[in-house]
Amino acid sequence: MATSRVAPLIQSKRINVAEHFYDLVLVFAVNKVTHTLADDVSWTGLVNAWAVFTPFWWSWVGTGILSNLTDLHDVKNRLRLFAITLITSMMTIAAPTALHGHGLFFAGAYLLLRALLLWWAIDVFGGLRLNPFSVSAFFTAPLLLLTAGLGHEQQRVAWAVLMAVELSSTFLLRRRLNHIRVDVLHLPERFGLVVILALGVPFVDAGGKIPHDFSARQAVALGTAFLLVASLWWIYFHLSNSRIAHQLRTEDNQSRVVRELLAYGHYCLLGSVSAIAVGVWSAVAHPRAAPETPVLWLMCAGAAGFHTVFAWPRWRLPRSVVTVRLTVAAVALLVPLVADGRSGLLALGLLTAPVTAAAVVETALVGMAPSCHCGCRPKQHRLAGLGRHLHPAPGGSAPSYSAPGDAL
């Protein structure tokens, strides 16, 4: 239902099944772009993959925020989401060749998608506003279409510049978004679900590369890949994902958390997972062969990037955990120096070992002590916008609240 203002903070919204459908299409796009990168692991291939993936991600983030602020049981909103999902699937078809002949189709679909998002944003915010939705609909998306017919090199440069503008719009216009109040349960759960689906890309597709007459080494490589993916899952969900909900509950400026941890932070996480996937596929398909040096470096850089993201102070992770993750990132970057020219199975094992060790060490450091309902370690803290303090209850039972003047 259209509203004249952004909805107030609510705490009971859950993911709608229509959003699940859209999330699957996004991960399909991640898979397509990752396969495109695997075919050209070079600086040029990286720029191509980045320029093509960014429209998918930025539209998904915008849709996620708008669906968070509205009721998807309303027929109009649900139809808008289905239309966005359909357009995204059409873009996915053209993604591998968007910079090699199908740029007009890809950019035209993106312009239509951003127009739909602008229409939705006008309903949510009560009129046309200068914000990332209008910037994209009136500036970056039309220019993406206008430059789609350029030569390959010129198109790549133009699209890279436009995507940099697209990403920076949320930061440059951050003051215009400070009033947004999001649902503190729905949004972290939504981004977490996408991380789960994205982590399935390197493992599931790796299994698809094993022939029916697979070898013992391929079976071991697939098991090692699962251990790597499971450890990355643990690194994210054991502690990090709950911190987002904590930040949203306790910060007055929720838009800053949405921008830095969700929009930008998870953008880096998905990019890191895609980089890891390229190396995992190579190692599982050919465990005895030495992976190409660029592929090896890409896989290890992806693991380093995944861990380094959490060093950003906004996550507010314990210092010991940040130290562990930065150590793993440094070790991951040393793996190519040791594994270059050796078998893919060895390289995969050398990368998996420190990542798995980090998950074990983190669990020991943080422990399994009861936490408050937003996932933080037991302590008193302020609830943003409510002027209250939260008292974690012993044994993990429901927390109690007190007004500012009450005795703590």
mmCIF file of N, CA, C and O in Angstrom, residues 282 286-293 339-344:
data_model
loop_
_atom_site.group_PDB
_atom_site.id
_atom_site.type_symbol
_atom_site.label_atom_id
_atom_site.label_comp_id
_atom_site.label_asym_id
_atom_site.label_seq_id
_atom_site.Cartn_x
_atom_site.Cartn_y
_atom_site.Cartn_z
ATOM 1 N N SER A 282 37.949 -24.938 -10.584
ATOM 2 C CA SER A 282 39.155 -25.442 -11.240
ATOM 3 C C SER A 282 39.779 -26.584 -10.446
ATOM 4 O O SER A 282 40.172 -27.605 -11.015
ATOM 5 N N HIS A 286 39.846 -30.449 -11.889
ATOM 6 C CA HIS A 286 41.176 -30.964 -12.236
ATOM 7 C C HIS A 286 42.059 -30.950 -10.991
ATOM 8 O O HIS A 286 42.996 -30.140 -10.886
ATOM 9 N N PRO A 287 41.796 -31.830 -10.035
ATOM 10 C CA PRO A 287 42.528 -31.782 -8.767
ATOM 11 C C PRO A 287 44.013 -32.090 -8.881
ATOM 12 O O PRO A 287 44.800 -31.653 -8.042
ATOM 13 N N ARG A 288 44.409 -32.824 -9.901
ATOM 14 C CA ARG A 288 45.829 -33.176 -10.044
ATOM 15 C C ARG A 288 46.607 -32.108 -10.791
ATOM 16 O O ARG A 288 47.833 -32.019 -10.652
ATOM 17 N N ALA A 289 45.918 -31.318 -11.590
ATOM 18 C CA ALA A 289 46.607 -30.299 -12.396
ATOM 19 C C ALA A 289 46.842 -29.039 -11.576
ATOM 20 O O ALA A 289 46.094 -28.725 -10.644
ATOM 21 N N ALA A 290 47.868 -28.315 -11.938
ATOM 22 C CA ALA A 290 48.140 -27.035 -11.281
ATOM 23 C C ALA A 290 47.195 -25.978 -11.845
ATOM 24 O O ALA A 290 47.119 -25.814 -13.067
ATOM 25 N N PRO A 291 46.468 -25.276 -11.017
ATOM 26 C CA PRO A 291 45.575 -24.226 -11.532
ATOM 27 C C PRO A 291 46.385 -23.093 -12.133
ATOM 28 O O PRO A 291 47.550 -22.866 -11.758
ATOM 29 N N GLU A 292 45.799 -22.406 -13.083
ATOM 30 C CA GLU A 292 46.475 -21.246 -13.652
ATOM 31 C C GLU A 292 46.755 -20.229 -12.549
ATOM 32 O O GLU A 292 45.966 -20.064 -11.616
ATOM 33 N N THR A 293 47.889 -19.558 -12.678
ATOM 34 C CA THR A 293 48.296 -18.612 -11.633
ATOM 35 C C THR A 293 47.241 -17.539 -11.363
ATOM 36 O O THR A 293 46.937 -17.254 -10.197
ATOM 37 N N ALA A 339 51.697 -22.561 -3.267
ATOM 38 C CA ALA A 339 50.973 -23.554 -4.068
ATOM 39 C C ALA A 339 51.102 -23.350 -5.571
ATOM 40 O O ALA A 339 50.625 -24.198 -6.337
ATOM 41 N N ASP A 340 51.693 -22.263 -6.015
ATOM 42 C CA ASP A 340 51.792 -22.019 -7.454
ATOM 43 C C ASP A 340 52.594 -23.136 -8.125
ATOM 44 O O ASP A 340 53.705 -23.469 -7.704
ATOM 45 N N GLY A 341 52.027 -23.736 -9.153
ATOM 46 C CA GLY A 341 52.671 -24.826 -9.862
ATOM 47 C C GLY A 341 52.391 -26.193 -9.270
ATOM 48 O O GLY A 341 52.810 -27.211 -9.813
ATOM 49 N N ARG A 342 51.676 -26.243 -8.156
ATOM 50 C CA ARG A 342 51.334 -27.514 -7.529
ATOM 51 C C ARG A 342 49.874 -27.871 -7.841
ATOM 52 O O ARG A 342 49.170 -27.110 -8.491
ATOM 53 N N SER A 343 49.413 -28.996 -7.340
ATOM 54 C CA SER A 343 48.091 -29.484 -7.714
ATOM 55 C C SER A 343 46.984 -28.587 -7.160
ATOM 56 O O SER A 343 47.146 -27.913 -6.137
ATOM 57 N N GLY A 344 45.866 -28.604 -7.854
ATOM 58 C CA GLY A 344 44.721 -27.819 -7.410
ATOM 59 C C GLY A 344 44.192 -28.297 -6.073
ATOM 60 O O GLY A 344 43.735 -27.493 -5.249
#
